[in-house]
Coordinates of C-alpha atoms in Angstrom, one line a residue:
Chain C
M1 CA 52.1 91.5 -31.9
S2 CA 51.9 89.4 -28.8
T3 CA 53.6 86.4 -30.4
A4 CA 56.4 88.5 -31.6
D5 CA 56.9 90.0 -28.3
L6 CA 56.9 86.5 -26.7
S7 CA 59.4 85.1 -29.0
A8 CA 61.7 88.1 -28.7
Q9 CA 61.7 87.4 -25.1
N10 CA 62.2 83.8 -25.7
L11 CA 65.2 84.5 -28.0
S12 CA 67.0 86.7 -25.6
A13 CA 66.5 84.0 -22.9
Q14 CA 68.0 81.5 -25.2
K15 CA 70.9 83.5 -26.0
L16 CA 71.7 84.2 -22.3
T17 CA 71.4 80.6 -21.3
A18 CA 73.6 79.6 -24.4
G19 CA 76.2 81.9 -22.8
K20 CA 76.7 84.2 -25.7
E21 CA 74.9 87.5 -26.0
V22 CA 73.6 88.7 -29.3
P23 CA 72.4 92.2 -29.2
V24 CA 68.6 92.1 -30.0
S25 CA 67.1 95.4 -30.8
S26 CA 63.4 95.6 -30.2
E27 CA 62.9 97.3 -33.6
P28 CA 61.7 94.7 -36.2
I29 CA 64.0 94.6 -39.1
I30 CA 61.2 93.1 -41.3
E31 CA 57.5 94.0 -40.6
I32 CA 54.7 92.3 -42.8
Q33 CA 51.4 94.2 -42.4
N34 CA 48.2 92.8 -43.6
L35 CA 49.5 91.3 -46.5
N36 CA 47.0 90.0 -49.2
K37 CA 48.0 88.6 -52.6
W38 CA 45.9 87.1 -55.3
Y39 CA 46.7 85.1 -58.5
G40 CA 43.6 86.0 -60.4
Q41 CA 40.9 84.7 -58.4
H42 CA 42.9 82.7 -56.1
H43 CA 43.6 84.2 -52.7
V44 CA 47.2 83.0 -52.1
L45 CA 48.1 85.1 -49.1
K46 CA 45.4 86.1 -46.6
D47 CA 46.0 89.0 -44.4
V48 CA 49.4 87.9 -43.3
N49 CA 51.1 89.8 -40.3
M50 CA 54.6 88.8 -39.3
Q51 CA 57.6 90.7 -37.6
V52 CA 61.2 89.6 -37.5
L53 CA 63.7 91.0 -35.0
P54 CA 67.3 91.3 -36.0
G55 CA 69.2 88.2 -35.3
Q56 CA 66.0 86.0 -35.2
K57 CA 65.8 82.7 -37.1
V58 CA 62.2 82.2 -38.4
V59 CA 61.3 78.8 -40.0
V60 CA 58.3 78.8 -42.0
V61 CA 56.6 75.4 -42.5
G62 CA 53.4 74.1 -44.0
P63 CA 52.0 71.9 -46.7
S64 CA 52.9 72.8 -50.4
G65 CA 50.7 75.3 -52.0
S66 CA 50.2 76.9 -48.4
G67 CA 51.8 80.3 -49.6
K68 CA 55.1 80.1 -47.7
S69 CA 57.3 80.5 -50.7
T70 CA 55.1 83.1 -52.0
L71 CA 55.3 84.9 -48.7
I72 CA 59.1 85.1 -48.5
R73 CA 59.4 86.0 -52.2
C74 CA 57.2 89.0 -51.3
I75 CA 59.8 90.1 -48.8
N76 CA 62.1 91.3 -51.7
R77 CA 59.3 91.8 -54.0
L78 CA 60.1 89.1 -56.3
E79 CA 56.4 88.6 -56.1
E80 CA 54.0 91.5 -56.4
F81 CA 51.3 91.8 -53.8
Q82 CA 47.9 93.7 -54.0
Q83 CA 47.3 94.8 -50.5
G84 CA 49.3 95.4 -47.2
D85 CA 52.8 96.6 -46.8
I86 CA 56.2 95.2 -46.0
V87 CA 58.8 97.3 -44.2
V88 CA 62.3 96.1 -44.4
N89 CA 65.0 98.0 -42.2
G90 CA 62.7 101.1 -42.3
H91 CA 62.1 101.0 -46.1
R92 CA 58.6 100.4 -47.3
L93 CA 58.7 98.0 -50.2
T94 CA 55.4 99.8 -51.8
E95 CA 57.7 102.6 -52.7
A96 CA 59.3 101.5 -55.9
R97 CA 62.5 103.6 -55.3
N98 CA 63.3 101.5 -52.2
L99 CA 63.4 98.2 -54.0
P100 CA 66.9 98.1 -55.2
L101 CA 68.0 99.3 -51.6
V102 CA 66.1 96.6 -50.0
R103 CA 67.3 93.9 -52.2
R104 CA 70.9 94.7 -51.5
E105 CA 70.3 94.2 -47.8
V106 CA 68.1 91.0 -48.2
G107 CA 70.1 88.0 -49.6
M108 CA 68.0 85.1 -51.1
V109 CA 68.9 81.4 -51.8
F110 CA 66.6 79.5 -54.1
Q111 CA 65.7 75.9 -54.3
S112 CA 67.0 75.6 -57.9
F113 CA 70.3 77.4 -56.9
N114 CA 70.2 79.7 -59.9
L115 CA 73.9 80.2 -60.1
F116 CA 74.9 82.1 -63.2
P117 CA 76.2 79.4 -65.6
H118 CA 78.1 81.5 -67.8
M119 CA 80.4 82.7 -65.0
S120 CA 82.9 81.0 -63.0
V121 CA 82.2 80.1 -59.2
L122 CA 84.5 83.0 -58.4
E123 CA 82.7 85.5 -60.9
N124 CA 79.3 84.5 -59.5
V125 CA 80.4 85.7 -55.9
T126 CA 82.3 88.8 -57.0
L127 CA 79.9 90.3 -59.5
A128 CA 77.5 92.0 -57.4
P129 CA 79.7 93.4 -54.9
R130 CA 81.8 94.8 -57.6
K131 CA 79.0 96.4 -59.6
L132 CA 76.6 97.4 -56.8
R133 CA 78.8 98.0 -53.8
G134 CA 81.8 99.4 -55.8
L135 CA 84.4 97.0 -54.6
S136 CA 87.6 96.7 -56.5
E137 CA 88.4 93.5 -58.2
A138 CA 90.8 92.7 -55.6
D139 CA 88.7 93.4 -52.6
A140 CA 85.8 91.4 -54.2
R141 CA 88.2 88.6 -54.8
A142 CA 89.5 88.5 -51.3
R143 CA 85.8 88.7 -50.0
A144 CA 84.6 85.7 -52.2
A145 CA 87.7 83.8 -51.2
A146 CA 86.9 84.1 -47.5
L147 CA 83.3 83.2 -48.2
L148 CA 84.0 80.2 -50.3
E149 CA 86.4 79.2 -47.6
R150 CA 83.7 79.5 -45.0
V151 CA 81.2 77.4 -47.1
G152 CA 83.9 74.9 -47.7
I153 CA 84.6 75.0 -51.5
A154 CA 87.5 77.3 -51.7
E155 CA 89.2 74.9 -54.2
Q156 CA 86.4 75.1 -56.5
A157 CA 86.6 78.8 -57.2
A158 CA 87.7 78.6 -60.9
K159 CA 85.2 76.0 -61.9
F160 CA 81.8 76.6 -63.4
P161 CA 78.6 75.9 -61.7
G162 CA 77.7 72.9 -64.2
Q163 CA 80.8 71.1 -63.0
L164 CA 79.7 71.2 -59.3
S165 CA 77.2 68.8 -57.4
G166 CA 74.0 70.2 -56.2
G167 CA 75.3 70.6 -52.7
Q168 CA 78.3 72.4 -53.8
Q169 CA 76.0 74.7 -56.0
Q170 CA 73.9 75.6 -53.2
R171 CA 76.8 76.4 -50.9
V172 CA 78.2 78.8 -53.8
A173 CA 74.7 80.4 -53.9
I174 CA 74.8 81.1 -50.2
A175 CA 78.2 82.6 -50.6
R176 CA 77.1 84.8 -53.5
A177 CA 74.2 86.2 -51.5
L178 CA 76.5 86.6 -48.5
A179 CA 79.0 88.7 -50.6
M180 CA 76.5 91.5 -50.7
Q181 CA 76.9 91.6 -46.8
P182 CA 72.9 91.5 -46.4
Q183 CA 71.3 92.1 -43.1
V184 CA 68.7 89.6 -43.7
M185 CA 68.9 86.1 -45.5
L186 CA 65.9 84.4 -47.1
F187 CA 66.1 80.6 -48.0
D188 CA 63.3 79.3 -50.2
E189 CA 63.4 75.5 -49.6
P190 CA 67.1 75.5 -50.2
T191 CA 67.6 71.7 -49.8
S192 CA 64.5 70.4 -51.6
A193 CA 66.2 69.9 -54.9
L194 CA 69.3 68.2 -53.3
D195 CA 70.1 64.7 -53.2
P196 CA 69.7 63.3 -49.6
E197 CA 73.2 62.8 -49.0
V198 CA 74.3 66.4 -49.6
V199 CA 71.4 68.0 -47.7
G200 CA 73.5 67.9 -44.5
E201 CA 76.4 70.0 -46.0
V202 CA 74.0 72.9 -46.9
L203 CA 72.2 72.8 -43.5
D204 CA 75.5 72.9 -41.8
V205 CA 76.4 76.0 -43.5
M206 CA 73.0 77.5 -42.6
R207 CA 73.5 76.5 -38.9
G208 CA 76.9 78.3 -39.0
L209 CA 75.3 81.3 -40.2
A210 CA 72.6 81.2 -37.7
Q211 CA 75.3 80.9 -34.8
E212 CA 76.9 84.1 -36.1
G213 CA 73.7 85.8 -35.6
M214 CA 72.3 86.3 -39.1
T215 CA 68.6 87.2 -39.4
M216 CA 67.3 84.3 -41.3
I217 CA 63.9 83.4 -42.7
V218 CA 63.8 79.8 -43.9
V219 CA 61.2 78.0 -45.9
T220 CA 61.8 74.3 -45.4
H221 CA 60.5 70.8 -45.1
E222 CA 63.6 69.9 -42.8
M223 CA 61.7 69.8 -39.4
G224 CA 65.0 68.7 -37.5
F225 CA 66.7 72.1 -38.7
A226 CA 63.6 74.0 -37.6
R227 CA 63.7 72.3 -34.2
E228 CA 67.2 72.8 -33.7
V229 CA 68.0 76.5 -35.2
A230 CA 64.6 78.2 -35.2
D231 CA 63.7 80.8 -32.6
R232 CA 60.1 80.7 -34.0
V233 CA 58.4 78.3 -36.2
V234 CA 55.7 79.7 -38.4
F235 CA 52.9 77.4 -39.8
M236 CA 51.0 78.4 -42.8
D237 CA 48.1 76.7 -44.6
R238 CA 46.1 77.9 -47.4
G239 CA 47.5 81.3 -47.4
E240 CA 47.1 82.0 -43.8
L241 CA 49.6 82.3 -41.1
L242 CA 48.1 80.1 -38.4
E243 CA 50.8 79.6 -35.7
D244 CA 54.0 81.5 -34.7
L245 CA 55.6 79.7 -31.8
P246 CA 59.0 78.9 -30.4
P247 CA 60.0 75.4 -31.8
A248 CA 59.6 73.5 -28.4
E249 CA 55.9 74.7 -28.1
F250 CA 55.4 74.3 -31.9
F251 CA 56.5 70.6 -32.0
G252 CA 55.3 69.8 -28.4
A253 CA 52.0 71.4 -28.2
P254 CA 50.7 73.0 -31.4
R255 CA 47.4 74.7 -30.7
L256 CA 45.4 74.0 -33.7
E257 CA 44.1 70.8 -35.3
R258 CA 45.5 71.7 -38.8
T259 CA 48.9 72.2 -37.3
Q260 CA 48.7 68.8 -35.6
N261 CA 47.5 67.1 -38.7
F262 CA 50.4 68.5 -40.7
L263 CA 52.9 67.6 -38.0
S264 CA 51.6 64.2 -37.8
R265 CA 51.9 63.7 -41.6
V266 CA 55.5 65.1 -41.8
L267 CA 56.9 63.6 -38.6
N268 CA 55.4 60.1 -39.0
H269 CA 56.6 59.0 -42.4
Chain Y
M1 CA 85.4 71.3 -120.1
D2 CA 87.9 74.1 -119.5
F3 CA 88.6 74.2 -115.7
Q4 CA 91.8 76.5 -116.6
L5 CA 89.3 79.2 -117.1
I6 CA 88.4 79.0 -113.4
V7 CA 92.1 79.0 -112.5
D8 CA 92.8 81.9 -114.7
S9 CA 89.9 84.1 -113.4
L10 CA 90.5 83.3 -109.8
P11 CA 92.1 86.6 -109.2
F12 CA 89.2 88.4 -110.6
L13 CA 86.6 86.3 -108.8
L14 CA 88.5 86.7 -105.4
K15 CA 88.3 90.4 -105.8
G16 CA 84.6 89.8 -106.0
A17 CA 84.7 87.5 -103.1
V18 CA 86.3 90.4 -101.0
L19 CA 83.4 92.4 -101.5
T20 CA 81.0 89.6 -100.7
I21 CA 82.8 89.3 -97.4
Q22 CA 82.7 92.9 -96.7
V23 CA 78.9 93.3 -97.2
T24 CA 78.4 90.1 -95.2
V25 CA 80.5 91.2 -92.3
I26 CA 79.3 94.6 -91.9
A27 CA 75.5 93.8 -92.4
L28 CA 76.0 90.8 -89.9
V29 CA 77.5 93.1 -87.2
A30 CA 74.9 95.8 -87.8
G31 CA 72.2 93.2 -88.0
I32 CA 73.2 91.6 -84.5
V33 CA 73.3 95.1 -82.9
L34 CA 70.2 96.3 -84.4
G35 CA 68.4 92.9 -84.2
T36 CA 69.2 92.8 -80.4
L37 CA 67.8 96.2 -79.9
L38 CA 64.7 95.2 -81.8
A39 CA 64.3 92.0 -79.8
L40 CA 64.4 94.0 -76.7
A41 CA 61.9 96.5 -77.9
R42 CA 59.7 93.6 -78.9
L43 CA 59.8 92.2 -75.5
S44 CA 59.6 95.7 -73.7
P45 CA 56.5 96.3 -71.5
I46 CA 56.0 99.6 -73.3
K47 CA 53.4 98.4 -75.8
P48 CA 53.7 101.0 -78.6
L49 CA 57.5 100.1 -78.7
S50 CA 56.7 96.4 -78.8
W51 CA 54.1 97.0 -81.6
L52 CA 56.6 99.0 -83.7
A53 CA 59.3 96.5 -83.4
T54 CA 56.8 93.6 -84.3
A55 CA 55.5 95.6 -87.4
Y56 CA 59.0 96.1 -88.6
I57 CA 60.0 92.4 -88.2
E58 CA 56.8 91.2 -89.9
L59 CA 57.3 93.9 -92.9
I60 CA 60.7 92.7 -93.4
R61 CA 60.2 89.0 -93.2
G62 CA 57.1 89.1 -95.4
T63 CA 58.7 90.9 -98.4
P64 CA 61.3 89.5 -100.8
L65 CA 64.9 90.6 -100.1
L66 CA 65.3 91.4 -103.8
V67 CA 62.4 93.8 -103.6
Q68 CA 64.0 95.6 -100.5
I69 CA 67.3 95.8 -102.4
F70 CA 65.5 97.5 -105.2
L71 CA 63.6 99.7 -103.0
I72 CA 66.8 101.2 -101.4
Y73 CA 68.9 101.4 -104.6
F74 CA 66.3 102.5 -107.2
G75 CA 63.5 103.7 -104.9
L76 CA 65.2 105.9 -102.4
P77 CA 66.8 108.3 -104.8
Q78 CA 63.5 109.0 -106.3
V79 CA 61.8 110.0 -102.9
T80 CA 64.9 111.5 -101.1
G81 CA 67.2 112.5 -103.8
I82 CA 70.0 110.6 -102.2
N83 CA 71.8 108.5 -104.8
L84 CA 73.5 105.5 -102.9
D85 CA 76.3 103.7 -104.7
P86 CA 75.7 99.8 -105.0
F87 CA 78.1 99.1 -102.1
P88 CA 76.4 101.2 -99.5
A89 CA 73.1 100.4 -100.8
G90 CA 73.6 96.8 -100.5
V91 CA 75.2 97.0 -97.0
L92 CA 72.1 99.0 -95.9
A93 CA 69.7 96.7 -97.4
F94 CA 71.3 93.6 -95.9
S95 CA 71.7 95.2 -92.5
L96 CA 68.1 96.2 -92.2
N97 CA 66.9 92.7 -93.6
S98 CA 69.2 90.6 -91.1
A99 CA 68.2 92.8 -88.3
A100 CA 64.6 91.4 -88.6
Y101 CA 65.7 87.8 -88.6
V102 CA 68.4 88.3 -85.8
A103 CA 65.7 90.0 -83.7
E104 CA 63.5 86.8 -83.8
I105 CA 66.6 84.6 -83.1
M106 CA 67.5 86.9 -80.2
R107 CA 63.8 87.1 -78.9
S108 CA 63.8 83.4 -78.5
G109 CA 67.2 83.3 -76.9
I110 CA 66.3 85.8 -74.2
Q111 CA 63.0 83.9 -73.6
G112 CA 64.9 80.7 -73.3
V113 CA 66.9 81.9 -70.3
P114 CA 65.3 80.5 -67.3
R115 CA 63.3 83.0 -64.9
G116 CA 65.4 81.9 -62.0
Q117 CA 68.4 83.6 -63.5
T118 CA 66.5 86.9 -63.7
E119 CA 65.2 86.4 -60.1
A120 CA 68.6 85.5 -58.8
S121 CA 70.2 88.8 -60.3
L122 CA 67.3 90.9 -59.1
S123 CA 67.4 89.5 -55.6
L124 CA 71.2 90.7 -55.5
G125 CA 70.0 94.1 -56.2
F126 CA 70.7 94.6 -59.8
S127 CA 68.4 96.8 -61.9
P128 CA 66.2 95.1 -64.7
R129 CA 68.6 96.8 -67.2
D130 CA 71.7 95.5 -65.5
T131 CA 70.2 92.0 -65.2
M132 CA 69.7 92.0 -68.9
R133 CA 73.2 93.2 -69.7
Y134 CA 75.2 90.9 -67.2
I135 CA 73.1 87.8 -66.9
V136 CA 70.4 87.4 -69.5
L137 CA 72.0 88.7 -72.8
P138 CA 75.3 86.8 -72.3
Q139 CA 73.4 83.6 -71.9
A140 CA 71.1 84.4 -74.7
F141 CA 73.9 85.0 -77.1
R142 CA 75.4 81.4 -76.1
R143 CA 72.1 79.8 -76.8
V144 CA 71.5 81.5 -80.2
L145 CA 74.9 80.8 -81.6
P146 CA 73.6 77.9 -83.9
P147 CA 70.8 79.7 -85.5
L148 CA 72.9 82.9 -85.6
V149 CA 75.4 80.9 -87.7
N150 CA 72.5 79.7 -89.9
E151 CA 71.6 83.4 -90.4
S152 CA 75.1 84.2 -91.4
L153 CA 75.2 81.6 -93.9
N154 CA 72.1 82.8 -95.5
L155 CA 73.3 86.4 -95.3
L156 CA 76.5 85.3 -97.1
K157 CA 74.9 83.4 -99.8
N158 CA 72.1 86.0 -100.5
T159 CA 74.6 88.8 -101.1
S160 CA 74.6 87.2 -104.6
L161 CA 71.5 89.1 -105.1
L162 CA 73.4 92.3 -105.3
S163 CA 74.8 91.3 -108.7
S164 CA 71.3 92.8 -109.9
I165 CA 72.4 96.1 -108.8
A166 CA 75.6 96.1 -110.6
L167 CA 77.8 95.5 -107.5
V168 CA 80.8 93.3 -108.7
E169 CA 80.7 90.9 -105.8
L170 CA 81.6 87.2 -106.4
T171 CA 78.4 86.3 -108.5
R172 CA 78.6 89.4 -110.5
A173 CA 82.3 88.9 -111.2
G174 CA 81.5 85.3 -112.3
Q175 CA 78.7 86.6 -114.7
I176 CA 81.0 88.9 -116.4
V177 CA 83.5 86.2 -117.1
A178 CA 81.0 83.7 -118.1
A179 CA 79.5 86.2 -120.7
R180 CA 83.0 87.0 -122.0
S181 CA 84.1 83.5 -122.2
Y182 CA 80.8 81.6 -123.3
K183 CA 81.7 79.0 -120.6
P184 CA 78.8 79.4 -118.0
F185 CA 79.1 75.8 -116.6
E186 CA 82.7 76.1 -115.6
M187 CA 82.2 79.6 -114.4
Y188 CA 79.2 79.1 -112.3
L189 CA 80.7 75.9 -110.8
G190 CA 83.8 77.9 -110.0
I191 CA 82.0 80.6 -108.1
A192 CA 79.8 77.9 -106.3
L193 CA 83.1 76.4 -105.0
V194 CA 84.2 79.7 -103.8
Y195 CA 81.0 80.3 -102.0
L196 CA 81.2 76.7 -100.4
A197 CA 84.7 77.6 -99.5
M198 CA 83.6 80.7 -97.6
T199 CA 80.7 78.9 -95.8
M200 CA 82.9 76.1 -94.7
V201 CA 85.3 78.5 -93.0
L202 CA 82.4 80.2 -91.3
S203 CA 81.0 76.8 -90.2
F204 CA 84.4 75.7 -88.8
L205 CA 84.9 79.1 -87.0
S206 CA 81.5 78.9 -85.4
S207 CA 81.9 75.3 -84.1
R208 CA 85.2 76.4 -82.5
V209 CA 83.5 79.3 -80.7
E210 CA 80.7 77.0 -79.8
K211 CA 83.1 74.5 -78.2
R212 CA 84.9 77.2 -76.2
W213 CA 81.7 78.8 -74.8
G214 CA 80.4 75.4 -74.0
A215 CA 83.5 74.1 -72.2
G216 CA 82.6 75.7 -68.9
E217 CA 78.9 75.3 -69.1
R218 CA 78.3 71.5 -68.9
R219 CA 75.2 70.9 -66.9

């Protein structure tokens, strides 16, 4: 609780000093309560608690196998969990009928893009708004065109995913998720499968999204991005959420030895 | 050698070939529809449904097609009192048979679509059913095209078994001419060539479709 309050204050301070005011409601849009998950005997999430306020950017870091991907995959229940609850925008995930509702409001971007290979870029971006939001073909196309423009690949709309580079595919994937006009975006290691030279173009799109005030939870190994964009950095290790700090504190003065060890490994290579 | 016989009897043979094509096309369409439903049933989390589908598939694949044809043509009237003509009996037998084979082909196709596709679709808010319909099945169909073509070639050739229930399809037509003319070699060679012509057309068409479907999907 205290860390969430602290970071909320920190956030509003940041926004004011930056000269643009983003309305920050004090009601969390995501609330994770005592979350526990097991794979058989293996306890992969241990009593995780976390709150995210609207407009916040939370970057989740930690060694591989720490449970950070599993955690964000629980937020739209692509992963089942055995104990605890997650409330998204007032909807409890443990009530099955809320699930489609929540998923429409929570966009997700995957490490391996997962674009639909049998559809053109345009169809990838228009399918869900047409079928799930009831947009007409023309409206869906207009929305898709604007989004593809925004992620810098308007001229590729007629191509198929297999004809694009990894960086382009991931930008289409971001556009596809945004086309549902979600309130929250989840990024599950969005740049880990990319060639180094195209990582920047995807991070740029994410930065832009952050500046527009999108609520974001990002699992990543990009420490530069975390330092620059995050309101809070969350550190996970062996299924536990160990730190939840503003980036300056997290990188400058981490409290725990495990965090220090992790940071020295990822920052000094 | 009397190859003039083949030429002379060609109109009669082609009439038989039309029946062969009719049985093949109807049974193939029915087989694909039923087979897809069977595959979905077999993959269903509802266990009894899955068991039922598995039992049906094993039953069909484990028994000879000719016996299945006889069961429907000769056996069905005895227990139900319904007499089927050779044509509907043949279509029914081949539809039920090809459904089982198509089901196994479709199952492997569905399972071959990467899990990430389903996850991406669910994450957008699609229900499991719509995910199957818009995302998984269209990709599965593309993947199974080669084995499906193989199944249709088998289906086409196996319709020759219907000569045994007096349906005058291509093989039966050939038998009739062969018996009348005492020239079985020329006659059976002739019908073999007609089968070959039909299977070549099918192979050609399928390679065209495969190219068109594959065009956008290069990875």
